[in-house]
């Protein structure tokens, strides 16, 4: 019954067969709102392990939000042929580095959307949960000129892993990789030498009882994105929001750049 009620609040996704070079061997779905405004924003939605775009949308209602607020959606989809659990390969440099693997496939999907629709190139965002969240962190470090920001839900900082063993240990053995803010930010700078364009912002959601990932990764993500902006790691705003504690971090110009929601008692995702 719950699945039926959820599906009644979602809209059908459209498959896109040809979006160009696809080294990551992933497929593309999109949602176009009924009355899109000129120069509308777009959100790229990355599902978690064992999920697909359709059931992830049923659980999150991204298409309902897109219809209500008239923005575009892009849903990449990976399969068990790429990863045993149907996860995005957020832990493999060959899939998250610039112009390689899944990252390049998603970039080409974004370009296809921009060609076919009137999308504001300065307002393209990426969101994900679990493995999809970790890939979202990777993507904004890989393509900051494309993605203005990420929503990271129960994920990791960008470039935290350098191979499959890291991925297994982080997700299944509760490995916590602790770096300084400078070290996290340097991963971005090393990937984008001489870059002077827009810097990605982040919204981070983490449950205090996450049983898959060490909940301390929430603050590691905060450290990475604040350092990318050259800001400190002291919250400028703090408040209660429903069952969570909400922290907002500003850049040196007083603009919000990172928002962190610490959800009391929430488990993974």
PDB file of C-alpha atoms in Angstrom:
ATOM      1  CA  UNK A   1       0.000   0.000   0.000  1.00  0.00           C
ATOM      2  CA  UNK A   2       2.826   2.406   0.874  1.00  0.00           C
ATOM      3  CA  UNK A   3       4.490   1.745  -2.493  1.00  0.00           C
ATOM      4  CA  UNK A   4       1.175   2.379  -4.265  1.00  0.00           C
ATOM      5  CA  UNK A   5       0.571   5.649  -2.419  1.00  0.00           C
ATOM      6  CA  UNK A   6       4.126   6.788  -3.196  1.00  0.00           C
ATOM      7  CA  UNK A   7       3.778   5.974  -6.886  1.00  0.00           C
ATOM      8  CA  UNK A   8       0.577   8.005  -7.098  1.00  0.00           C
ATOM      9  CA  UNK A   9       2.590  11.077  -6.132  1.00  0.00           C
ATOM     10  CA  UNK A  10       5.298  10.560  -8.761  1.00  0.00           C
ATOM     11  CA  UNK A  11       5.473  11.184 -12.479  1.00  0.00           C
ATOM     12  CA  UNK A  12       6.764   8.942 -15.245  1.00  0.00           C
ATOM     13  CA  UNK A  13      10.403   9.248 -16.251  1.00  0.00           C
ATOM     14  CA  UNK A  14      11.416   9.365 -19.904  1.00  0.00           C
ATOM     15  CA  UNK A  15      14.306   7.197 -21.126  1.00  0.00           C
ATOM     16  CA  UNK A  16      16.862   8.852 -23.398  1.00  0.00           C
ATOM     17  CA  UNK A  17      18.534   6.342 -25.678  1.00  0.00           C
ATOM     18  CA  UNK A  18      21.326   8.396 -27.210  1.00  0.00           C
ATOM     19  CA  UNK A  19      23.265  11.024 -25.289  1.00  0.00           C
ATOM     20  CA  UNK A  20      26.684  10.469 -26.822  1.00  0.00           C
ATOM     21  CA  UNK A  21      29.802   8.666 -25.627  1.00  0.00           C
ATOM     22  CA  UNK A  22      28.992   6.410 -22.679  1.00  0.00           C
ATOM     23  CA  UNK A  23      32.195   4.942 -21.188  1.00  0.00           C
ATOM     24  CA  UNK A  24      30.478   4.339 -17.836  1.00  0.00           C
ATOM     25  CA  UNK A  25      27.867   2.043 -19.383  1.00  0.00           C
ATOM     26  CA  UNK A  26      24.993   3.755 -17.586  1.00  0.00           C
ATOM     27  CA  UNK A  27      21.546   4.711 -18.854  1.00  0.00           C
ATOM     28  CA  UNK A  28      19.713   8.028 -18.866  1.00  0.00           C
ATOM     29  CA  UNK A  29      16.233   9.055 -17.761  1.00  0.00           C
ATOM     30  CA  UNK A  30      14.805  12.544 -17.525  1.00  0.00           C
ATOM     31  CA  UNK A  31      11.785  14.423 -16.292  1.00  0.00           C
ATOM     32  CA  UNK A  32      10.585  17.541 -18.101  1.00  0.00           C
ATOM     33  CA  UNK A  33       8.039  19.618 -16.138  1.00  0.00           C
ATOM     34  CA  UNK A  34       4.755  20.461 -17.821  1.00  0.00           C
ATOM     35  CA  UNK A  35       5.389  24.205 -18.039  1.00  0.00           C
ATOM     36  CA  UNK A  36       9.137  24.872 -17.774  1.00  0.00           C
ATOM     37  CA  UNK A  37      10.182  28.476 -17.572  1.00  0.00           C
ATOM     38  CA  UNK A  38      13.014  29.819 -19.746  1.00  0.00           C
ATOM     39  CA  UNK A  39      16.465  29.270 -18.298  1.00  0.00           C
ATOM     40  CA  UNK A  40      15.217  26.833 -15.649  1.00  0.00           C
ATOM     41  CA  UNK A  41      17.494  24.979 -13.218  1.00  0.00           C
ATOM     42  CA  UNK A  42      18.199  21.242 -13.273  1.00  0.00           C
ATOM     43  CA  UNK A  43      18.932  18.630 -10.619  1.00  0.00           C
ATOM     44  CA  UNK A  44      20.856  15.421 -11.347  1.00  0.00           C
ATOM     45  CA  UNK A  45      19.535  12.654  -9.076  1.00  0.00           C
ATOM     46  CA  UNK A  46      21.760   9.674  -8.207  1.00  0.00           C
ATOM     47  CA  UNK A  47      20.119   6.608  -6.683  1.00  0.00           C
ATOM     48  CA  UNK A  48      21.688   4.459  -3.991  1.00  0.00           C
ATOM     49  CA  UNK A  49      22.761   0.815  -4.122  1.00  0.00           C
ATOM     50  CA  UNK A  50      20.056  -1.746  -5.047  1.00  0.00           C
ATOM     51  CA  UNK A  51      17.865   1.133  -6.236  1.00  0.00           C
ATOM     52  CA  UNK A  52      16.740   2.388  -9.640  1.00  0.00           C
ATOM     53  CA  UNK A  53      15.609   5.884 -10.664  1.00  0.00           C
ATOM     54  CA  UNK A  54      11.932   4.917 -10.611  1.00  0.00           C
ATOM     55  CA  UNK A  55      11.803   3.500  -7.095  1.00  0.00           C
ATOM     56  CA  UNK A  56      14.130   6.178  -5.760  1.00  0.00           C
ATOM     57  CA  UNK A  57      11.759   8.799  -7.160  1.00  0.00           C
ATOM     58  CA  UNK A  58       8.814   6.960  -5.592  1.00  0.00           C
ATOM     59  CA  UNK A  59      10.553   7.293  -2.216  1.00  0.00           C
ATOM     60  CA  UNK A  60      11.703  10.909  -2.587  1.00  0.00           C
ATOM     61  CA  UNK A  61       9.134  12.528  -4.919  1.00  0.00           C
ATOM     62  CA  UNK A  62      11.718  14.479  -6.891  1.00  0.00           C
ATOM     63  CA  UNK A  63       9.377  14.553  -9.896  1.00  0.00           C
ATOM     64  CA  UNK A  64       6.606  16.021  -7.739  1.00  0.00           C
ATOM     65  CA  UNK A  65       8.971  18.765  -6.609  1.00  0.00           C
ATOM     66  CA  UNK A  66      10.080  19.355 -10.202  1.00  0.00           C
ATOM     67  CA  UNK A  67       6.472  19.717 -11.289  1.00  0.00           C
ATOM     68  CA  UNK A  68       5.625  22.033  -8.399  1.00  0.00           C
ATOM     69  CA  UNK A  69       8.656  24.275  -8.943  1.00  0.00           C
ATOM     70  CA  UNK A  70       9.184  23.700 -12.673  1.00  0.00           C
ATOM     71  CA  UNK A  71      12.781  22.512 -12.893  1.00  0.00           C
ATOM     72  CA  UNK A  72      14.337  19.726 -14.949  1.00  0.00           C
ATOM     73  CA  UNK A  73      15.533  16.369 -13.628  1.00  0.00           C
ATOM     74  CA  UNK A  74      18.202  14.015 -14.922  1.00  0.00           C
ATOM     75  CA  UNK A  75      18.327  10.472 -13.533  1.00  0.00           C
ATOM     76  CA  UNK A  76      21.425   8.429 -14.421  1.00  0.00           C
ATOM     77  CA  UNK A  77      21.005   4.710 -13.796  1.00  0.00           C
ATOM     78  CA  UNK A  78      23.686   2.123 -13.162  1.00  0.00           C
ATOM     79  CA  UNK A  79      23.221  -1.652 -13.042  1.00  0.00           C
ATOM     80  CA  UNK A  80      24.581  -4.798 -11.435  1.00  0.00           C
ATOM     81  CA  UNK A  81      26.648  -5.274 -14.598  1.00  0.00           C
ATOM     82  CA  UNK A  82      28.775  -2.308 -13.440  1.00  0.00           C
ATOM     83  CA  UNK A  83      28.630  -2.997  -9.726  1.00  0.00           C
ATOM     84  CA  UNK A  84      27.422  -6.119  -7.936  1.00  0.00           C
ATOM     85  CA  UNK A  85      25.055  -4.096  -5.735  1.00  0.00           C
ATOM     86  CA  UNK A  86      23.980  -1.656  -8.437  1.00  0.00           C
ATOM     87  CA  UNK A  87      25.968   1.207  -6.883  1.00  0.00           C
ATOM     88  CA  UNK A  88      27.644   4.077  -8.665  1.00  0.00           C
ATOM     89  CA  UNK A  89      31.395   3.468  -8.511  1.00  0.00           C
ATOM     90  CA  UNK A  90      32.180   6.469  -6.329  1.00  0.00           C
ATOM     91  CA  UNK A  91      35.327   4.736  -5.024  1.00  0.00           C
ATOM     92  CA  UNK A  92      37.042   4.107  -8.397  1.00  0.00           C
ATOM     93  CA  UNK A  93      39.156   6.945  -9.855  1.00  0.00           C
ATOM     94  CA  UNK A  94      38.496   5.487 -13.317  1.00  0.00           C
ATOM     95  CA  UNK A  95      34.800   6.274 -12.776  1.00  0.00           C
ATOM     96  CA  UNK A  96      34.929   9.572 -10.888  1.00  0.00           C
ATOM     97  CA  UNK A  97      37.880  11.442 -12.403  1.00  0.00           C
ATOM     98  CA  UNK A  98      37.495  14.013 -15.190  1.00  0.00           C
ATOM     99  CA  UNK A  99      36.538  12.636 -18.593  1.00  0.00           C
ATOM    100  CA  UNK A 100      36.543   9.019 -17.471  1.00  0.00           C
ATOM    101  CA  UNK A 101      33.950   6.331 -16.854  1.00  0.00           C
ATOM    102  CA  UNK A 102      30.698   7.161 -15.116  1.00  0.00           C
ATOM    103  CA  UNK A 103      31.675  10.789 -14.551  1.00  0.00           C
ATOM    104  CA  UNK A 104      32.076  11.395 -18.277  1.00  0.00           C
ATOM    105  CA  UNK A 105      28.821   9.584 -19.049  1.00  0.00           C
ATOM    106  CA  UNK A 106      26.964  11.846 -16.604  1.00  0.00           C
ATOM    107  CA  UNK A 107      28.668  14.918 -18.055  1.00  0.00           C
ATOM    108  CA  UNK A 108      27.475  13.890 -21.518  1.00  0.00           C
ATOM    109  CA  UNK A 109      23.949  13.404 -20.173  1.00  0.00           C
ATOM    110  CA  UNK A 110      24.048  16.940 -18.773  1.00  0.00           C
ATOM    111  CA  UNK A 111      25.196  18.255 -22.153  1.00  0.00           C
ATOM    112  CA  UNK A 112      22.341  16.385 -23.852  1.00  0.00           C
ATOM    113  CA  UNK A 113      19.824  18.033 -21.503  1.00  0.00           C
ATOM    114  CA  UNK A 114      21.322  21.476 -22.151  1.00  0.00           C
ATOM    115  CA  UNK A 115      21.107  20.888 -25.904  1.00  0.00           C
ATOM    116  CA  UNK A 116      17.495  19.716 -25.823  1.00  0.00           C
ATOM    117  CA  UNK A 117      16.084  22.102 -23.197  1.00  0.00           C
ATOM    118  CA  UNK A 118      16.404  25.705 -22.028  1.00  0.00           C
ATOM    119  CA  UNK A 119      18.481  25.059 -18.889  1.00  0.00           C
ATOM    120  CA  UNK A 120      20.386  27.612 -16.835  1.00  0.00           C
ATOM    121  CA  UNK A 121      23.976  26.382 -16.916  1.00  0.00           C
ATOM    122  CA  UNK A 122      24.758  28.222 -13.665  1.00  0.00           C
ATOM    123  CA  UNK A 123      22.026  26.341 -11.768  1.00  0.00           C
ATOM    124  CA  UNK A 124      22.785  22.673 -12.310  1.00  0.00           C
ATOM    125  CA  UNK A 125      22.935  20.669  -9.076  1.00  0.00           C
ATOM    126  CA  UNK A 126      23.523  17.037  -8.144  1.00  0.00           C
ATOM    127  CA  UNK A 127      21.969  15.063  -5.309  1.00  0.00           C
ATOM    128  CA  UNK A 128      22.243  11.507  -4.102  1.00  0.00           C
ATOM    129  CA  UNK A 129      21.882   9.115  -1.205  1.00  0.00           C
ATOM    130  CA  UNK A 130      24.501   6.706   0.128  1.00  0.00           C
ATOM    131  CA  UNK A 131      26.710   5.632  -2.811  1.00  0.00           C
ATOM    132  CA  UNK A 132      24.874   8.162  -4.960  1.00  0.00           C
ATOM    133  CA  UNK A 133      25.735  10.846  -2.417  1.00  0.00           C
ATOM    134  CA  UNK A 134      29.403   9.915  -2.486  1.00  0.00           C
ATOM    135  CA  UNK A 135      29.343  10.108  -6.288  1.00  0.00           C
ATOM    136  CA  UNK A 136      27.653  13.519  -6.004  1.00  0.00           C
ATOM    137  CA  UNK A 137      30.579  14.710  -3.862  1.00  0.00           C
ATOM    138  CA  UNK A 138      32.986  13.325  -6.458  1.00  0.00           C
ATOM    139  CA  UNK A 139      31.205  14.990  -9.372  1.00  0.00           C
ATOM    140  CA  UNK A 140      31.316  18.521  -8.001  1.00  0.00           C
ATOM    141  CA  UNK A 141      35.039  18.145  -7.388  1.00  0.00           C
ATOM    142  CA  UNK A 142      35.531  16.733 -10.878  1.00  0.00           C
ATOM    143  CA  UNK A 143      33.333  19.213 -12.763  1.00  0.00           C
ATOM    144  CA  UNK A 144      32.938  22.419 -10.694  1.00  0.00           C
ATOM    145  CA  UNK A 145      32.297  24.343 -13.904  1.00  0.00           C
ATOM    146  CA  UNK A 146      29.163  22.224 -14.433  1.00  0.00           C
ATOM    147  CA  UNK A 147      27.746  21.657 -10.951  1.00  0.00           C
ATOM    148  CA  UNK A 148      26.931  24.654  -8.757  1.00  0.00           C
ATOM    149  CA  UNK A 149      26.401  22.474  -5.724  1.00  0.00           C
ATOM    150  CA  UNK A 150      25.593  19.093  -4.237  1.00  0.00           C
ATOM    151  CA  UNK A 151      23.116  17.657  -1.771  1.00  0.00           C
ATOM    152  CA  UNK A 152      24.960  14.855   0.039  1.00  0.00           C
ATOM    153  CA  UNK A 153      22.738  12.504   2.041  1.00  0.00           C
ATOM    154  CA  UNK A 154      24.560   9.835   4.058  1.00  0.00           C
ATOM    155  CA  UNK A 155      27.626   9.978   1.828  1.00  0.00           C
ATOM    156  CA  UNK A 156      31.303  10.830   1.988  1.00  0.00           C
ATOM    157  CA  UNK A 157      33.585  13.714   0.999  1.00  0.00           C
ATOM    158  CA  UNK A 158      34.713  13.842  -2.600  1.00  0.00           C
ATOM    159  CA  UNK A 159      37.698  11.693  -3.561  1.00  0.00           C
ATOM    160  CA  UNK A 160      37.745   9.967  -0.162  1.00  0.00           C
ATOM    161  CA  UNK A 161      38.454   6.597  -1.799  1.00  0.00           C
ATOM    162  CA  UNK A 162      41.143   5.504  -4.219  1.00  0.00           C
ATOM    163  CA  UNK A 163      39.989   1.954  -4.960  1.00  0.00           C
ATOM    164  CA  UNK A 164      37.593  -0.882  -4.223  1.00  0.00           C
ATOM    165  CA  UNK A 165      39.251  -1.785  -0.914  1.00  0.00           C
ATOM    166  CA  UNK A 166      38.576   1.740   0.372  1.00  0.00           C
ATOM    167  CA  UNK A 167      34.951   1.466  -0.717  1.00  0.00           C
ATOM    168  CA  UNK A 168      34.454  -1.852   1.065  1.00  0.00           C
ATOM    169  CA  UNK A 169      36.144  -0.684   4.252  1.00  0.00           C
ATOM    170  CA  UNK A 170      34.299   2.650   4.373  1.00  0.00           C
ATOM    171  CA  UNK A 171      30.832   1.181   3.811  1.00  0.00           C
ATOM    172  CA  UNK A 172      31.103  -2.260   5.381  1.00  0.00           C
ATOM    173  CA  UNK A 173      33.889  -2.008   7.976  1.00  0.00           C
ATOM    174  CA  UNK A 174      33.047   1.481   9.261  1.00  0.00           C
ATOM    175  CA  UNK A 175      36.446   2.860   8.224  1.00  0.00           C
ATOM    176  CA  UNK A 176      36.728   6.547   9.070  1.00  0.00           C
ATOM    177  CA  UNK A 177      39.222   8.560   7.020  1.00  0.00           C
ATOM    178  CA  UNK A 178      40.071  11.745   8.875  1.00  0.00           C
ATOM    179  CA  UNK A 179      41.767  14.589   7.008  1.00  0.00           C
ATOM    180  CA  UNK A 180      42.318  18.234   7.849  1.00  0.00           C
ATOM    181  CA  UNK A 181      40.149  20.823   6.075  1.00  0.00           C
ATOM    182  CA  UNK A 182      43.222  21.833   4.071  1.00  0.00           C
ATOM    183  CA  UNK A 183      43.809  18.250   2.942  1.00  0.00           C
ATOM    184  CA  UNK A 184      40.181  17.827   1.903  1.00  0.00           C
ATOM    185  CA  UNK A 185      40.263  21.108   0.002  1.00  0.00           C
ATOM    186  CA  UNK A 186      43.557  20.208  -1.647  1.00  0.00           C
ATOM    187  CA  UNK A 187      41.872  17.229  -3.304  1.00  0.00           C
ATOM    188  CA  UNK A 188      39.682  19.728  -5.151  1.00  0.00           C
ATOM    189  CA  UNK A 189      42.563  22.035  -6.021  1.00  0.00           C
ATOM    190  CA  UNK A 190      44.779  19.199  -7.269  1.00  0.00           C
ATOM    191  CA  UNK A 191      41.951  18.015  -9.521  1.00  0.00           C
ATOM    192  CA  UNK A 192      41.406  21.541 -10.901  1.00  0.00           C
ATOM    193  CA  UNK A 193      44.783  23.323 -11.114  1.00  0.00           C
ATOM    194  CA  UNK A 194      44.422  27.015 -11.896  1.00  0.00           C
ATOM    195  CA  UNK A 195      40.626  26.853 -11.737  1.00  0.00           C
ATOM    196  CA  UNK A 196      38.974  30.230 -11.131  1.00  0.00           C
ATOM    197  CA  UNK A 197      35.294  29.580 -11.857  1.00  0.00           C
ATOM    198  CA  UNK A 198      32.268  29.022  -9.630  1.00  0.00           C
ATOM    199  CA  UNK A 199      32.893  27.064  -6.423  1.00  0.00           C
ATOM    200  CA  UNK A 200      30.400  24.342  -5.486  1.00  0.00           C
ATOM    201  CA  UNK A 201      28.167  24.724  -2.451  1.00  0.00           C
ATOM    202  CA  UNK A 202      26.772  21.838  -0.414  1.00  0.00           C
ATOM    203  CA  UNK A 203      23.815  20.753   1.668  1.00  0.00           C
ATOM    204  CA  UNK A 204      24.678  17.788   3.899  1.00  0.00           C
ATOM    205  CA  UNK A 205      22.286  15.418   5.682  1.00  0.00           C
ATOM    206  CA  UNK A 206      23.536  12.855   8.186  1.00  0.00           C
ATOM    207  CA  UNK A 207      21.859  10.627  10.745  1.00  0.00           C
ATOM    208  CA  UNK A 208      23.505  10.315  14.143  1.00  0.00           C
ATOM    209  CA  UNK A 209      22.759   6.554  14.140  1.00  0.00           C
ATOM    210  CA  UNK A 210      24.034   5.749  10.656  1.00  0.00           C
ATOM    211  CA  UNK A 211      24.964   2.060  10.798  1.00  0.00           C
ATOM    212  CA  UNK A 212      26.691   1.901   7.396  1.00  0.00           C
ATOM    213  CA  UNK A 213      28.950   4.958   7.449  1.00  0.00           C
ATOM    214  CA  UNK A 214      30.689   6.667  10.326  1.00  0.00           C
ATOM    215  CA  UNK A 215      28.445   9.673  11.115  1.00  0.00           C
ATOM    216  CA  UNK A 216      31.571  11.811  11.519  1.00  0.00           C
ATOM    217  CA  UNK A 217      31.767  11.935   7.725  1.00  0.00           C
ATOM    218  CA  UNK A 218      29.089  14.618   7.861  1.00  0.00           C
ATOM    219  CA  UNK A 219      31.534  17.099   9.362  1.00  0.00           C
ATOM    220  CA  UNK A 220      34.331  15.924   7.056  1.00  0.00           C
ATOM    221  CA  UNK A 221      32.130  16.940   4.109  1.00  0.00           C
ATOM    222  CA  UNK A 222      31.559  20.306   5.790  1.00  0.00           C
ATOM    223  CA  UNK A 223      35.321  20.712   6.198  1.00  0.00           C
ATOM    224  CA  UNK A 224      35.937  19.951   2.531  1.00  0.00           C
ATOM    225  CA  UNK A 225      33.427  22.389   1.106  1.00  0.00           C
ATOM    226  CA  UNK A 226      34.170  25.222   3.512  1.00  0.00           C
ATOM    227  CA  UNK A 227      37.878  24.901   2.746  1.00  0.00           C
ATOM    228  CA  UNK A 228      37.198  24.918  -0.998  1.00  0.00           C
ATOM    229  CA  UNK A 229      35.676  28.359  -0.408  1.00  0.00           C
ATOM    230  CA  UNK A 230      38.547  29.495   1.813  1.00  0.00           C
ATOM    231  CA  UNK A 231      36.241  29.708   4.835  1.00  0.00           C
ATOM    232  CA  UNK A 232      36.629  28.473   8.391  1.00  0.00           C
ATOM    233  CA  UNK A 233      34.751  25.565   9.949  1.00  0.00           C
ATOM    234  CA  UNK A 234      32.826  27.573  12.554  1.00  0.00           C
ATOM    235  CA  UNK A 235      29.076  27.635  11.946  1.00  0.00           C
ATOM    236  CA  UNK A 236      27.708  31.150  11.469  1.00  0.00           C
ATOM    237  CA  UNK A 237      24.115  30.078  12.100  1.00  0.00           C
ATOM    238  CA  UNK A 238      22.765  27.284  14.286  1.00  0.00           C
ATOM    239  CA  UNK A 239      19.180  26.271  14.968  1.00  0.00           C
ATOM    240  CA  UNK A 240      16.801  23.370  15.533  1.00  0.00           C
ATOM    241  CA  UNK A 241      14.933  22.168  12.460  1.00  0.00           C
ATOM    242  CA  UNK A 242      12.301  19.527  13.218  1.00  0.00           C
ATOM    243  CA  UNK A 243      14.299  16.580  14.616  1.00  0.00           C
ATOM    244  CA  UNK A 244      17.640  17.853  13.376  1.00  0.00           C
ATOM    245  CA  UNK A 245      20.265  20.353  14.320  1.00  0.00           C
ATOM    246  CA  UNK A 246      20.969  22.763  11.466  1.00  0.00           C
ATOM    247  CA  UNK A 247      24.293  24.501  10.910  1.00  0.00           C
ATOM    248  CA  UNK A 248      25.023  27.081   8.200  1.00  0.00           C
ATOM    249  CA  UNK A 249      28.520  28.155   7.221  1.00  0.00           C
ATOM    250  CA  UNK A 250      29.316  31.416   5.412  1.00  0.00           C
ATOM    251  CA  UNK A 251      32.154  32.407   3.125  1.00  0.00           C
ATOM    252  CA  UNK A 252      34.334  35.445   3.783  1.00  0.00           C
ATOM    253  CA  UNK A 253      31.701  37.642   2.127  1.00  0.00           C
ATOM    254  CA  UNK A 254      28.979  36.472   4.503  1.00  0.00           C
ATOM    255  CA  UNK A 255      27.209  34.296   1.935  1.00  0.00           C
ATOM    256  CA  UNK A 256      25.987  30.818   2.929  1.00  0.00           C
ATOM    257  CA  UNK A 257      28.037  28.087   1.272  1.00  0.00           C
ATOM    258  CA  UNK A 258      27.391  24.934   3.332  1.00  0.00           C
ATOM    259  CA  UNK A 259      24.303  23.786   5.218  1.00  0.00           C
ATOM    260  CA  UNK A 260      24.531  20.767   7.507  1.00  0.00           C
ATOM    261  CA  UNK A 261      21.567  18.882   8.972  1.00  0.00           C
ATOM    262  CA  UNK A 262      22.407  16.459  11.793  1.00  0.00           C
ATOM    263  CA  UNK A 263      19.341  14.232  12.179  1.00  0.00           C
ATOM    264  CA  UNK A 264      18.977  12.777  15.659  1.00  0.00           C
ATOM    265  CA  UNK A 265      18.417   9.019  15.703  1.00  0.00           C
ATOM    266  CA  UNK A 266      18.286   8.574  11.934  1.00  0.00           C
ATOM    267  CA  UNK A 267      19.967   5.491  10.486  1.00  0.00           C
ATOM    268  CA  UNK A 268      21.613   5.197   7.070  1.00  0.00           C
ATOM    269  CA  UNK A 269      19.970   7.268   4.347  1.00  0.00           C
TER     270      UNK A 269
END
